PDB file of C-alpha atoms and ligand atoms in Angstrom:
ATOM      1  CA  MET A   1     -14.692 -23.307  14.562  1.00 88.00           C
ATOM      2  CA  SER A   2     -12.707 -25.965  16.454  1.00 93.00           C
ATOM      3  CA  ASP A   3      -8.907 -25.848  16.561  1.00 94.00           C
ATOM      4  CA  ALA A   4      -8.815 -28.940  14.363  1.00 95.00           C
ATOM      5  CA  ALA A   5     -11.079 -27.318  11.763  1.00 96.00           C
ATOM      6  CA  LEU A   6      -8.947 -24.146  11.818  1.00 95.00           C
ATOM      7  CA  LEU A   7      -5.837 -26.205  11.223  1.00 95.00           C
ATOM      8  CA  LEU A   8      -7.436 -28.000   8.294  1.00 96.00           C
ATOM      9  CA  ARG A   9      -8.827 -24.754   6.859  1.00 96.00           C
ATOM     10  CA  GLU A  10      -5.364 -23.285   6.807  1.00 95.00           C
ATOM     11  CA  ALA A  11      -4.021 -26.383   5.087  1.00 95.00           C
ATOM     12  CA  LEU A  12      -6.795 -26.239   2.478  1.00 95.00           C
ATOM     13  CA  GLY A  13      -5.884 -22.698   1.439  1.00 94.00           C
ATOM     14  CA  ASP A  14      -7.738 -22.005  -1.817  1.00 92.00           C
ATOM     15  CA  LEU A  15      -9.036 -25.571  -2.070  1.00 93.00           C
ATOM     16  CA  LYS A  16     -12.795 -25.556  -1.365  1.00 94.00           C
ATOM     17  CA  PRO A  17     -13.943 -29.189  -1.207  1.00 96.00           C
ATOM     18  CA  ARG A  18     -17.696 -29.902  -1.171  1.00 97.00           C
ATOM     19  CA  THR A  19     -17.268 -33.634  -0.722  1.00 97.00           C
ATOM     20  CA  ALA A  20     -15.675 -35.702   2.014  1.00 97.00           C
ATOM     21  CA  MET A  21     -15.306 -39.434   2.395  1.00 96.00           C
ATOM     22  CA  VAL A  22     -14.862 -41.870   5.228  1.00 96.00           C
ATOM     23  CA  LEU A  23     -12.755 -44.764   3.991  1.00 94.00           C
ATOM     24  CA  GLY A  24     -13.484 -48.050   5.716  1.00 90.00           C
ATOM     25  CA  SER A  25     -11.664 -51.368   5.440  1.00 79.00           C
ATOM     26  CA  GLY A  26     -10.236 -51.944   1.992  1.00 76.00           C
ATOM     27  CA  LEU A  27     -10.679 -48.387   0.755  1.00 84.00           C
ATOM     28  CA  GLY A  28      -7.653 -46.785   2.402  1.00 82.00           C
ATOM     29  CA  GLY A  29      -5.709 -47.134  -0.857  1.00 83.00           C
ATOM     30  CA  LEU A  30      -7.930 -44.479  -2.428  1.00 87.00           C
ATOM     31  CA  THR A  31      -5.820 -41.796  -0.753  1.00 89.00           C
ATOM     32  CA  GLU A  32      -3.014 -42.819  -3.117  1.00 88.00           C
ATOM     33  CA  ALA A  33      -5.083 -41.510  -6.015  1.00 89.00           C
ATOM     34  CA  LEU A  34      -5.034 -37.989  -4.555  1.00 92.00           C
ATOM     35  CA  SER A  35      -2.850 -35.270  -6.031  1.00 91.00           C
ATOM     36  CA  ASP A  36      -1.580 -32.200  -4.107  1.00 90.00           C
ATOM     37  CA  LYS A  37      -1.892 -34.349  -1.016  1.00 94.00           C
ATOM     38  CA  GLN A  38      -1.569 -33.223   2.594  1.00 95.00           C
ATOM     39  CA  TYR A  39      -1.785 -35.679   5.437  1.00 94.00           C
ATOM     40  CA  PHE A  40      -2.727 -35.279   9.117  1.00 95.00           C
ATOM     41  CA  ALA A  41      -2.832 -38.097  11.644  1.00 92.00           C
ATOM     42  CA  PHE A  42      -5.948 -37.929  13.863  1.00 93.00           C
ATOM     43  CA  SER A  43      -3.455 -37.567  16.743  1.00 90.00           C
ATOM     44  CA  GLU A  44      -2.316 -34.193  15.310  1.00 92.00           C
ATOM     45  CA  LEU A  45      -5.867 -32.827  15.289  1.00 94.00           C
ATOM     46  CA  PRO A  46      -7.161 -31.639  18.673  1.00 94.00           C
ATOM     47  CA  GLY A  47     -10.252 -33.553  19.800  1.00 93.00           C
ATOM     48  CA  PHE A  48     -10.073 -36.165  17.043  1.00 94.00           C
ATOM     49  CA  PRO A  49     -10.581 -39.725  18.364  1.00 92.00           C
ATOM     50  CA  LEU A  50      -7.871 -42.336  18.300  1.00 85.00           C
ATOM     51  CA  SER A  51      -8.468 -45.824  16.983  1.00 76.00           C
ATOM     52  CA  ALA A  52      -6.409 -48.861  17.749  1.00 71.00           C
ATOM     53  CA  VAL A  53      -8.153 -51.198  15.301  1.00 65.00           C
ATOM     54  CA  SER A  54      -5.651 -52.591  12.820  1.00 64.00           C
ATOM     55  CA  GLY A  55      -6.436 -51.354   9.334  1.00 57.00           C
ATOM     56  CA  HIS A  56      -8.236 -48.311  10.780  1.00 57.00           C
ATOM     57  CA  GLU A  57      -5.501 -45.937  11.980  1.00 68.00           C
ATOM     58  CA  GLY A  58      -7.091 -42.547  11.511  1.00 88.00           C
ATOM     59  CA  SER A  59      -5.814 -39.841   9.237  1.00 93.00           C
ATOM     60  CA  VAL A  60      -7.211 -36.917   7.301  1.00 96.00           C
ATOM     61  CA  VAL A  61      -5.941 -36.622   3.763  1.00 96.00           C
ATOM     62  CA  ILE A  62      -6.791 -33.573   1.689  1.00 96.00           C
ATOM     63  CA  GLY A  63      -6.096 -33.111  -1.985  1.00 95.00           C
ATOM     64  CA  ARG A  64      -7.652 -33.554  -5.416  1.00 94.00           C
ATOM     65  CA  LEU A  65      -9.277 -36.736  -6.695  1.00 93.00           C
ATOM     66  CA  ALA A  66      -9.507 -36.741 -10.493  1.00 90.00           C
ATOM     67  CA  GLY A  67      -9.084 -32.962 -10.257  1.00 91.00           C
ATOM     68  CA  THR A  68     -11.856 -32.375  -7.705  1.00 94.00           C
ATOM     69  CA  PRO A  69     -10.950 -31.132  -4.207  1.00 96.00           C
ATOM     70  CA  VAL A  70     -11.854 -33.646  -1.543  1.00 96.00           C
ATOM     71  CA  ILE A  71     -11.218 -34.487   2.116  1.00 97.00           C
ATOM     72  CA  MET A  72     -10.753 -38.133   3.050  1.00 96.00           C
ATOM     73  CA  LEU A  73     -10.952 -39.551   6.533  1.00 95.00           C
ATOM     74  CA  SER A  74      -8.961 -42.710   6.207  1.00 92.00           C
ATOM     75  CA  GLY A  75      -9.970 -44.969   9.059  1.00 86.00           C
ATOM     76  CA  ARG A  76     -12.677 -44.362  11.621  1.00 89.00           C
ATOM     77  CA  VAL A  77     -13.382 -44.931  15.291  1.00 92.00           C
ATOM     78  CA  HIS A  78     -16.112 -47.454  16.067  1.00 93.00           C
ATOM     79  CA  TYR A  79     -18.708 -47.581  18.812  1.00 95.00           C
ATOM     80  CA  TYR A  80     -17.279 -50.866  20.046  1.00 94.00           C
ATOM     81  CA  GLU A  81     -13.891 -49.357  20.857  1.00 91.00           C
ATOM     82  CA  GLN A  82     -14.992 -47.301  23.887  1.00 91.00           C
ATOM     83  CA  GLY A  83     -18.779 -47.638  23.865  1.00 94.00           C
ATOM     84  CA  ASP A  84     -19.079 -44.124  22.425  1.00 95.00           C
ATOM     85  CA  ALA A  85     -21.565 -43.894  19.558  1.00 97.00           C
ATOM     86  CA  ALA A  86     -20.546 -40.235  19.046  1.00 97.00           C
ATOM     87  CA  ALA A  87     -16.863 -41.115  18.587  1.00 94.00           C
ATOM     88  CA  MET A  88     -16.831 -39.524  15.116  1.00 96.00           C
ATOM     89  CA  ARG A  89     -18.644 -36.333  16.110  1.00 97.00           C
ATOM     90  CA  VAL A  90     -15.590 -34.048  16.257  1.00 96.00           C
ATOM     91  CA  PRO A  91     -14.274 -35.070  12.818  1.00 97.00           C
ATOM     92  CA  LEU A  92     -17.702 -34.766  11.209  1.00 98.00           C
ATOM     93  CA  GLU A  93     -18.313 -31.387  12.845  1.00 97.00           C
ATOM     94  CA  ALA A  94     -14.974 -30.236  11.475  1.00 97.00           C
ATOM     95  CA  LEU A  95     -16.029 -31.298   7.965  1.00 98.00           C
ATOM     96  CA  ALA A  96     -19.314 -29.401   8.268  1.00 98.00           C
ATOM     97  CA  ALA A  97     -17.470 -26.305   9.563  1.00 97.00           C
ATOM     98  CA  LEU A  98     -15.142 -26.474   6.543  1.00 97.00           C
ATOM     99  CA  GLY A  99     -18.095 -26.230   4.176  1.00 97.00           C
ATOM    100  CA  ILE A 100     -18.411 -29.886   3.221  1.00 98.00           C
ATOM    101  CA  GLU A 101     -21.904 -30.577   1.842  1.00 98.00           C
ATOM    102  CA  GLU A 102     -21.723 -34.237   0.843  1.00 98.00           C
ATOM    103  CA  LEU A 103     -20.377 -37.162   2.826  1.00 98.00           C
ATOM    104  CA  LEU A 104     -19.616 -40.498   1.247  1.00 97.00           C
ATOM    105  CA  LEU A 105     -19.250 -43.306   3.781  1.00 98.00           C
ATOM    106  CA  THR A 106     -17.747 -46.715   3.081  1.00 96.00           C
ATOM    107  CA  ASN A 107     -17.381 -49.868   5.121  1.00 96.00           C
ATOM    108  CA  ALA A 108     -16.816 -53.606   5.013  1.00 95.00           C
ATOM    109  CA  ALA A 109     -19.894 -55.723   5.654  1.00 97.00           C
ATOM    110  CA  GLY A 110     -21.223 -59.259   5.768  1.00 97.00           C
ATOM    111  CA  SER A 111     -23.763 -60.258   3.126  1.00 98.00           C
ATOM    112  CA  LEU A 112     -27.153 -61.744   3.945  1.00 98.00           C
ATOM    113  CA  ARG A 113     -27.935 -62.539   0.314  1.00 98.00           C
ATOM    114  CA  GLU A 114     -26.742 -65.551  -1.702  1.00 96.00           C
ATOM    115  CA  ASP A 115     -26.724 -63.352  -4.829  1.00 97.00           C
ATOM    116  CA  MET A 116     -24.340 -60.852  -3.218  1.00 98.00           C
ATOM    117  CA  PRO A 117     -21.147 -62.837  -2.561  1.00 96.00           C
ATOM    118  CA  PRO A 118     -17.862 -61.601  -1.077  1.00 95.00           C
ATOM    119  CA  GLY A 119     -16.231 -59.161  -3.494  1.00 95.00           C
ATOM    120  CA  SER A 120     -19.558 -57.437  -4.231  1.00 96.00           C
ATOM    121  CA  VAL A 121     -20.244 -53.757  -3.638  1.00 97.00           C
ATOM    122  CA  MET A 122     -23.578 -52.682  -2.134  1.00 98.00           C
ATOM    123  CA  LEU A 123     -25.060 -49.203  -2.243  1.00 98.00           C
ATOM    124  CA  ILE A 124     -26.752 -48.620   1.117  1.00 98.00           C
ATOM    125  CA  THR A 125     -30.281 -47.379   0.466  1.00 98.00           C
ATOM    126  CA  ASP A 126     -31.432 -47.440   4.100  1.00 98.00           C
ATOM    127  CA  HIS A 127     -30.393 -48.840   7.457  1.00 98.00           C
ATOM    128  CA  ILE A 128     -31.649 -50.533  10.595  1.00 98.00           C
ATOM    129  CA  ASN A 129     -30.076 -49.337  13.833  1.00 98.00           C
ATOM    130  CA  TYR A 130     -30.091 -52.651  15.651  1.00 97.00           C
ATOM    131  CA  SER A 131     -27.541 -51.510  18.248  1.00 96.00           C
ATOM    132  CA  GLY A 132     -30.140 -49.324  19.935  1.00 93.00           C
ATOM    133  CA  MET A 133     -27.360 -46.779  20.486  1.00 97.00           C
ATOM    134  CA  ASN A 134     -27.490 -43.271  19.117  1.00 98.00           C
ATOM    135  CA  PRO A 135     -24.745 -40.647  18.812  1.00 98.00           C
ATOM    136  CA  LEU A 136     -27.243 -37.871  19.611  1.00 98.00           C
ATOM    137  CA  ILE A 137     -28.028 -39.155  23.097  1.00 97.00           C
ATOM    138  CA  GLY A 138     -27.082 -36.312  25.443  1.00 96.00           C
ATOM    139  CA  GLU A 139     -27.453 -33.636  22.748  1.00 97.00           C
ATOM    140  CA  LYS A 140     -29.493 -30.798  24.270  1.00 96.00           C
ATOM    141  CA  SER A 141     -30.880 -28.882  21.300  1.00 95.00           C
ATOM    142  CA  ASP A 142     -34.127 -29.809  19.586  1.00 95.00           C
ATOM    143  CA  ARG A 143     -32.032 -30.595  16.540  1.00 95.00           C
ATOM    144  CA  ARG A 144     -31.438 -33.959  18.234  1.00 96.00           C
ATOM    145  CA  PHE A 145     -34.816 -35.026  16.810  1.00 97.00           C
ATOM    146  CA  THR A 146     -33.182 -35.514  13.441  1.00 98.00           C
ATOM    147  CA  GLY A 147     -35.408 -36.918  10.691  1.00 97.00           C
ATOM    148  CA  MET A 148     -34.135 -40.106   9.132  1.00 97.00           C
ATOM    149  CA  SER A 149     -36.782 -40.774   6.466  1.00 97.00           C
ATOM    150  CA  GLN A 150     -34.402 -39.603   3.728  1.00 96.00           C
ATOM    151  CA  ALA A 151     -31.106 -40.353   5.412  1.00 98.00           C
ATOM    152  CA  TYR A 152     -29.468 -41.479   2.165  1.00 98.00           C
ATOM    153  CA  ASP A 153     -29.592 -38.766  -0.469  1.00 98.00           C
ATOM    154  CA  ALA A 154     -31.508 -39.790  -3.591  1.00 98.00           C
ATOM    155  CA  GLY A 155     -29.406 -37.638  -5.913  1.00 98.00           C
ATOM    156  CA  LEU A 156     -26.112 -38.993  -4.619  1.00 98.00           C
ATOM    157  CA  ALA A 157     -27.433 -42.562  -4.842  1.00 98.00           C
ATOM    158  CA  ASP A 158     -28.380 -41.942  -8.482  1.00 98.00           C
ATOM    159  CA  ALA A 159     -24.922 -40.540  -9.165  1.00 97.00           C
ATOM    160  CA  MET A 160     -23.379 -43.696  -7.666  1.00 97.00           C
ATOM    161  CA  ARG A 161     -25.615 -45.883  -9.863  1.00 98.00           C
ATOM    162  CA  GLN A 162     -24.665 -43.867 -12.942  1.00 97.00           C
ATOM    163  CA  ALA A 163     -20.945 -44.033 -12.145  1.00 97.00           C
ATOM    164  CA  SER A 164     -21.104 -47.818 -11.720  1.00 97.00           C
ATOM    165  CA  ARG A 165     -23.059 -48.192 -14.987  1.00 97.00           C
ATOM    166  CA  ASP A 166     -20.518 -46.039 -16.823  1.00 96.00           C
ATOM    167  CA  LEU A 167     -17.768 -48.363 -15.601  1.00 96.00           C
ATOM    168  CA  ASP A 168     -19.766 -51.549 -16.107  1.00 97.00           C
ATOM    169  CA  ILE A 169     -19.290 -52.469 -12.447  1.00 97.00           C
ATOM    170  CA  GLN A 170     -22.154 -54.275 -10.768  1.00 97.00           C
ATOM    171  CA  LEU A 171     -23.583 -52.333  -7.827  1.00 98.00           C
ATOM    172  CA  ALA A 172     -25.988 -54.191  -5.536  1.00 98.00           C
ATOM    173  CA  GLU A 173     -28.365 -52.230  -3.322  1.00 98.00           C
ATOM    174  CA  GLY A 174     -29.786 -52.886   0.073  1.00 98.00           C
ATOM    175  CA  VAL A 175     -30.393 -52.226   3.730  1.00 98.00           C
ATOM    176  CA  TYR A 176     -27.446 -52.197   6.167  1.00 98.00           C
ATOM    177  CA  MET A 177     -28.047 -53.331   9.720  1.00 98.00           C
ATOM    178  CA  TRP A 178     -25.801 -51.969  12.469  1.00 98.00           C
ATOM    179  CA  PHE A 179     -24.710 -54.434  15.129  1.00 98.00           C
ATOM    180  CA  SER A 180     -22.496 -52.986  17.853  1.00 97.00           C
ATOM    181  CA  GLY A 181     -19.738 -55.594  17.461  1.00 94.00           C
ATOM    182  CA  PRO A 182     -16.951 -56.269  18.108  1.00 96.00           C
ATOM    183  CA  SER A 183     -17.953 -59.947  18.211  1.00 96.00           C
ATOM    184  CA  PHE A 184     -19.515 -61.173  14.993  1.00 97.00           C
ATOM    185  CA  GLU A 185     -23.156 -62.220  14.812  1.00 97.00           C
ATOM    186  CA  THR A 186     -24.472 -65.692  15.527  1.00 97.00           C
ATOM    187  CA  PRO A 187     -26.222 -67.688  12.795  1.00 97.00           C
ATOM    188  CA  ALA A 188     -29.523 -67.051  14.649  1.00 98.00           C
ATOM    189  CA  GLU A 189     -28.889 -63.305  14.598  1.00 98.00           C
ATOM    190  CA  ILE A 190     -28.152 -63.474  10.892  1.00 98.00           C
ATOM    191  CA  ARG A 191     -31.442 -65.316  10.257  1.00 98.00           C
ATOM    192  CA  MET A 192     -33.194 -62.643  12.320  1.00 98.00           C
ATOM    193  CA  ALA A 193     -31.504 -59.857  10.353  1.00 98.00           C
ATOM    194  CA  ARG A 194     -32.671 -61.420   7.077  1.00 98.00           C
ATOM    195  CA  THR A 195     -36.205 -61.746   8.405  1.00 98.00           C
ATOM    196  CA  LEU A 196     -36.192 -58.112   9.513  1.00 98.00           C
ATOM    197  CA  GLY A 197     -35.295 -56.910   6.031  1.00 97.00           C
ATOM    198  CA  ALA A 198     -31.549 -56.388   6.121  1.00 98.00           C
ATOM    199  CA  ASP A 199     -29.245 -57.224   3.204  1.00 98.00           C
ATOM    200  CA  ALA A 200     -25.914 -56.676   4.938  1.00 98.00           C
ATOM    201  CA  VAL A 201     -24.586 -56.412   8.490  1.00 98.00           C
ATOM    202  CA  GLY A 202     -21.730 -54.385   9.900  1.00 98.00           C
ATOM    203  CA  MET A 203     -20.276 -52.575  12.895  1.00 97.00           C
ATOM    204  CA  SER A 204     -20.023 -48.967  11.709  1.00 97.00           C
ATOM    205  CA  THR A 205     -21.416 -46.202   9.510  1.00 98.00           C
ATOM    206  CA  VAL A 206     -24.915 -45.854  11.010  1.00 98.00           C
ATOM    207  CA  PRO A 207     -23.837 -43.522  13.839  1.00 98.00           C
ATOM    208  CA  GLU A 208     -21.933 -41.441  11.262  1.00 98.00           C
ATOM    209  CA  VAL A 209     -25.021 -41.224   9.051  1.00 98.00           C
ATOM    210  CA  ILE A 210     -27.056 -40.000  12.039  1.00 98.00           C
ATOM    211  CA  LEU A 211     -24.403 -37.404  12.935  1.00 98.00           C
ATOM    212  CA  ALA A 212     -24.067 -36.282   9.329  1.00 98.00           C
ATOM    213  CA  ARG A 213     -27.835 -35.772   8.978  1.00 98.00           C
ATOM    214  CA  PHE A 214     -27.814 -33.894  12.306  1.00 98.00           C
ATOM    215  CA  LEU A 215     -25.097 -31.637  10.842  1.00 98.00           C
ATOM    216  CA  GLY A 216     -27.075 -31.110   7.622  1.00 98.00           C
ATOM    217  CA  LEU A 217     -24.774 -33.085   5.314  1.00 98.00           C
ATOM    218  CA  LYS A 218     -26.070 -35.103   2.384  1.00 98.00           C
ATOM    219  CA  VAL A 219     -25.084 -38.749   2.727  1.00 98.00           C
ATOM    220  CA  ALA A 220     -24.235 -41.616   0.418  1.00 98.00           C
ATOM    221  CA  ALA A 221     -22.869 -44.923   1.703  1.00 98.00           C
ATOM    222  CA  ALA A 222     -21.639 -48.185   0.277  1.00 97.00           C
ATOM    223  CA  SER A 223     -20.383 -51.498   1.629  1.00 97.00           C
ATOM    224  CA  VAL A 224     -17.710 -53.797   0.293  1.00 96.00           C
ATOM    225  CA  ILE A 225     -18.868 -57.321   1.011  1.00 96.00           C
ATOM    226  CA  THR A 226     -16.112 -59.348   2.658  1.00 95.00           C
ATOM    227  CA  ASN A 227     -18.039 -62.468   3.720  1.00 95.00           C
ATOM    228  CA  PHE A 228     -21.409 -64.137   4.008  1.00 97.00           C
ATOM    229  CA  GLY A 229     -23.128 -63.632   7.367  1.00 97.00           C
ATOM    230  CA  ALA A 230     -22.459 -66.177  10.129  1.00 96.00           C
ATOM    231  CA  GLY A 231     -23.911 -69.590   9.360  1.00 95.00           C
ATOM    232  CA  MET A 232     -24.319 -68.908   5.639  1.00 95.00           C
ATOM    233  CA  SER A 233     -20.962 -70.497   4.789  1.00 89.00           C
ATOM    234  CA  GLN A 234     -18.507 -72.909   6.380  1.00 84.00           C
ATOM    235  CA  GLY A 235     -15.891 -71.819   8.897  1.00 81.00           C
ATOM    236  CA  GLU A 236     -15.541 -69.095  11.505  1.00 84.00           C
ATOM    237  CA  LEU A 237     -15.529 -65.340  10.823  1.00 85.00           C
ATOM    238  CA  GLY A 238     -12.729 -63.051  11.902  1.00 83.00           C
ATOM    239  CA  HIS A 239     -11.022 -59.737  11.245  1.00 85.00           C
ATOM    240  CA  GLU A 240      -8.301 -61.353   9.135  1.00 82.00           C
ATOM    241  CA  GLU A 241     -10.908 -62.400   6.586  1.00 83.00           C
ATOM    242  CA  THR A 242     -12.344 -58.878   6.529  1.00 82.00           C
ATOM    243  CA  LYS A 243      -8.914 -57.374   5.884  1.00 83.00           C
ATOM    244  CA  GLU A 244      -8.017 -59.987   3.296  1.00 84.00           C
ATOM    245  CA  MET A 245     -11.265 -59.725   1.330  1.00 84.00           C
ATOM    246  CA  ALA A 246     -11.969 -55.980   1.604  1.00 88.00           C
ATOM    247  CA  PRO A 247      -9.531 -54.896  -1.139  1.00 88.00           C
ATOM    248  CA  ILE A 248     -11.431 -56.993  -3.740  1.00 89.00           C
ATOM    249  CA  GLY A 249     -14.717 -55.083  -3.502  1.00 91.00           C
ATOM    250  CA  GLY A 250     -12.645 -52.099  -2.408  1.00 91.00           C
ATOM    251  CA  ARG A 251     -11.038 -51.777  -5.848  1.00 92.00           C
ATOM    252  CA  LYS A 252     -14.473 -51.667  -7.492  1.00 94.00           C
ATOM    253  CA  LEU A 253     -15.849 -49.142  -5.029  1.00 94.00           C
ATOM    254  CA  ALA A 254     -12.717 -46.998  -5.377  1.00 93.00           C
ATOM    255  CA  ALA A 255     -13.254 -46.873  -9.151  1.00 94.00           C
ATOM    256  CA  ILE A 256     -16.918 -45.905  -8.722  1.00 95.00           C
ATOM    257  CA  VAL A 257     -16.068 -43.172  -6.232  1.00 94.00           C
ATOM    258  CA  LYS A 258     -13.286 -41.800  -8.402  1.00 93.00           C
ATOM    259  CA  ARG A 259     -15.676 -41.576 -11.323  1.00 94.00           C
ATOM    260  CA  LEU A 260     -18.410 -40.010  -9.178  1.00 93.00           C
ATOM    261  CA  ILE A 261     -16.178 -37.350  -7.680  1.00 91.00           C
ATOM    262  CA  GLY A 262     -14.232 -36.714 -10.861  1.00 85.00           C
ATOM    263  CA  GLU A 263     -17.505 -35.952 -12.651  1.00 67.00           C
ATOM    264  CA  GLY A 264     -18.640 -33.646  -9.826  1.00 56.00           C
TER     265      GLY A 264
HETATM  266  N1  HPA B   1     -20.626 -58.856  10.491  1.00 92.08           N
HETATM  267  C1  HPA B   1     -20.387 -57.640  11.036  1.00 92.08           C
HETATM  268  N2  HPA B   1     -19.484 -56.800  10.561  1.00 92.08           N
HETATM  269  C2  HPA B   1     -18.771 -57.188   9.488  1.00 92.08           C
HETATM  270  C3  HPA B   1     -18.973 -58.428   8.878  1.00 92.08           C
HETATM  271  C4  HPA B   1     -19.954 -59.318   9.408  1.00 92.08           C
HETATM  272  O1  HPA B   1     -20.195 -60.431   8.917  1.00 92.08           O
HETATM  273  N3  HPA B   1     -18.098 -58.496   7.846  1.00 92.08           N
HETATM  274  C5  HPA B   1     -17.394 -57.323   7.838  1.00 92.08           C
HETATM  275  N4  HPA B   1     -17.803 -56.539   8.827  1.00 92.08           N
END
C-alpha cells in the first residue's frame, strides 16, 4: 500500500467506504454535505498530483454522506496540465487499495444537443476517446489490455436513474467525447463530434474511467452541462462560463448523488 493510502487508512479508522467520488467543476460544494469530515490537500499525500487549474485545487475529503461512508476527491488533475494521461493514477490506486469498489465521476461538459441546454445533467452511458491518449500506455502487465465494452456499470447507472426519478430531476443520457483541451473545440470539431455519435464534449473523466476499470472499480459518471458546444450558440467559450454555469447543474447532480449514496 502506498504511503498516501496508509495515511488515509489511518484517518478512516473504522469507516469502511465502498464508494468514492471525483468532484468536477460545480460539484465541490458536495463536500459540505459530509459529516465527520476529515480533509487532506493533495499536497499532503505523497505522490498525489498537483493541479493549478482554478476551481480544481485537489483535496481528499472523507466522511459520511447521508450517513454512508464515502471518500471524495474534490478537484482533479487533467491531461492537458502536463500531458500526462495517467495523472490521476496514484489517487485512484489509493482508493482501490482502501477497498473502494464503486467510483462516481463528475465533470462539466459542453452539450451537442439542442434538447440538453446548459443547466442539464447527463448520465454518461459510454464514451469516445478522441484524444488518442491512454493512461495505460507504458503499463507492462497484460492487465493493460483492459476491456471497455462495459466501462459504465449498468447497475450504478440504474441507481442514478432511480435516484433522479425519486427526486423528479431530469437526467439526460449520452455519450461523452474526450478532447484533450485545454483550448475549446472549433465549430467544425463540434459538428464532427455530433456526426460521430457524441452528446457532450469535455476535457476529463475518460482517462479516469480507463484507470478505474484497470483497477477493477465499477464506474458511474455524469456531466453537468455548462454550455452548448462551439458554434451552437453566439459568443466565445471560456473557463469563466464553465465556472459560472457549473453550479446550476451541479446542484441537481449533488442532490442525485446524495440520494444514491444515502440509499446505498
Ligand atoms: N468543451 C470542452 N470541455 C468543456 C466544455 C466544452 O464545450 N464545457 C465544459 N467543459
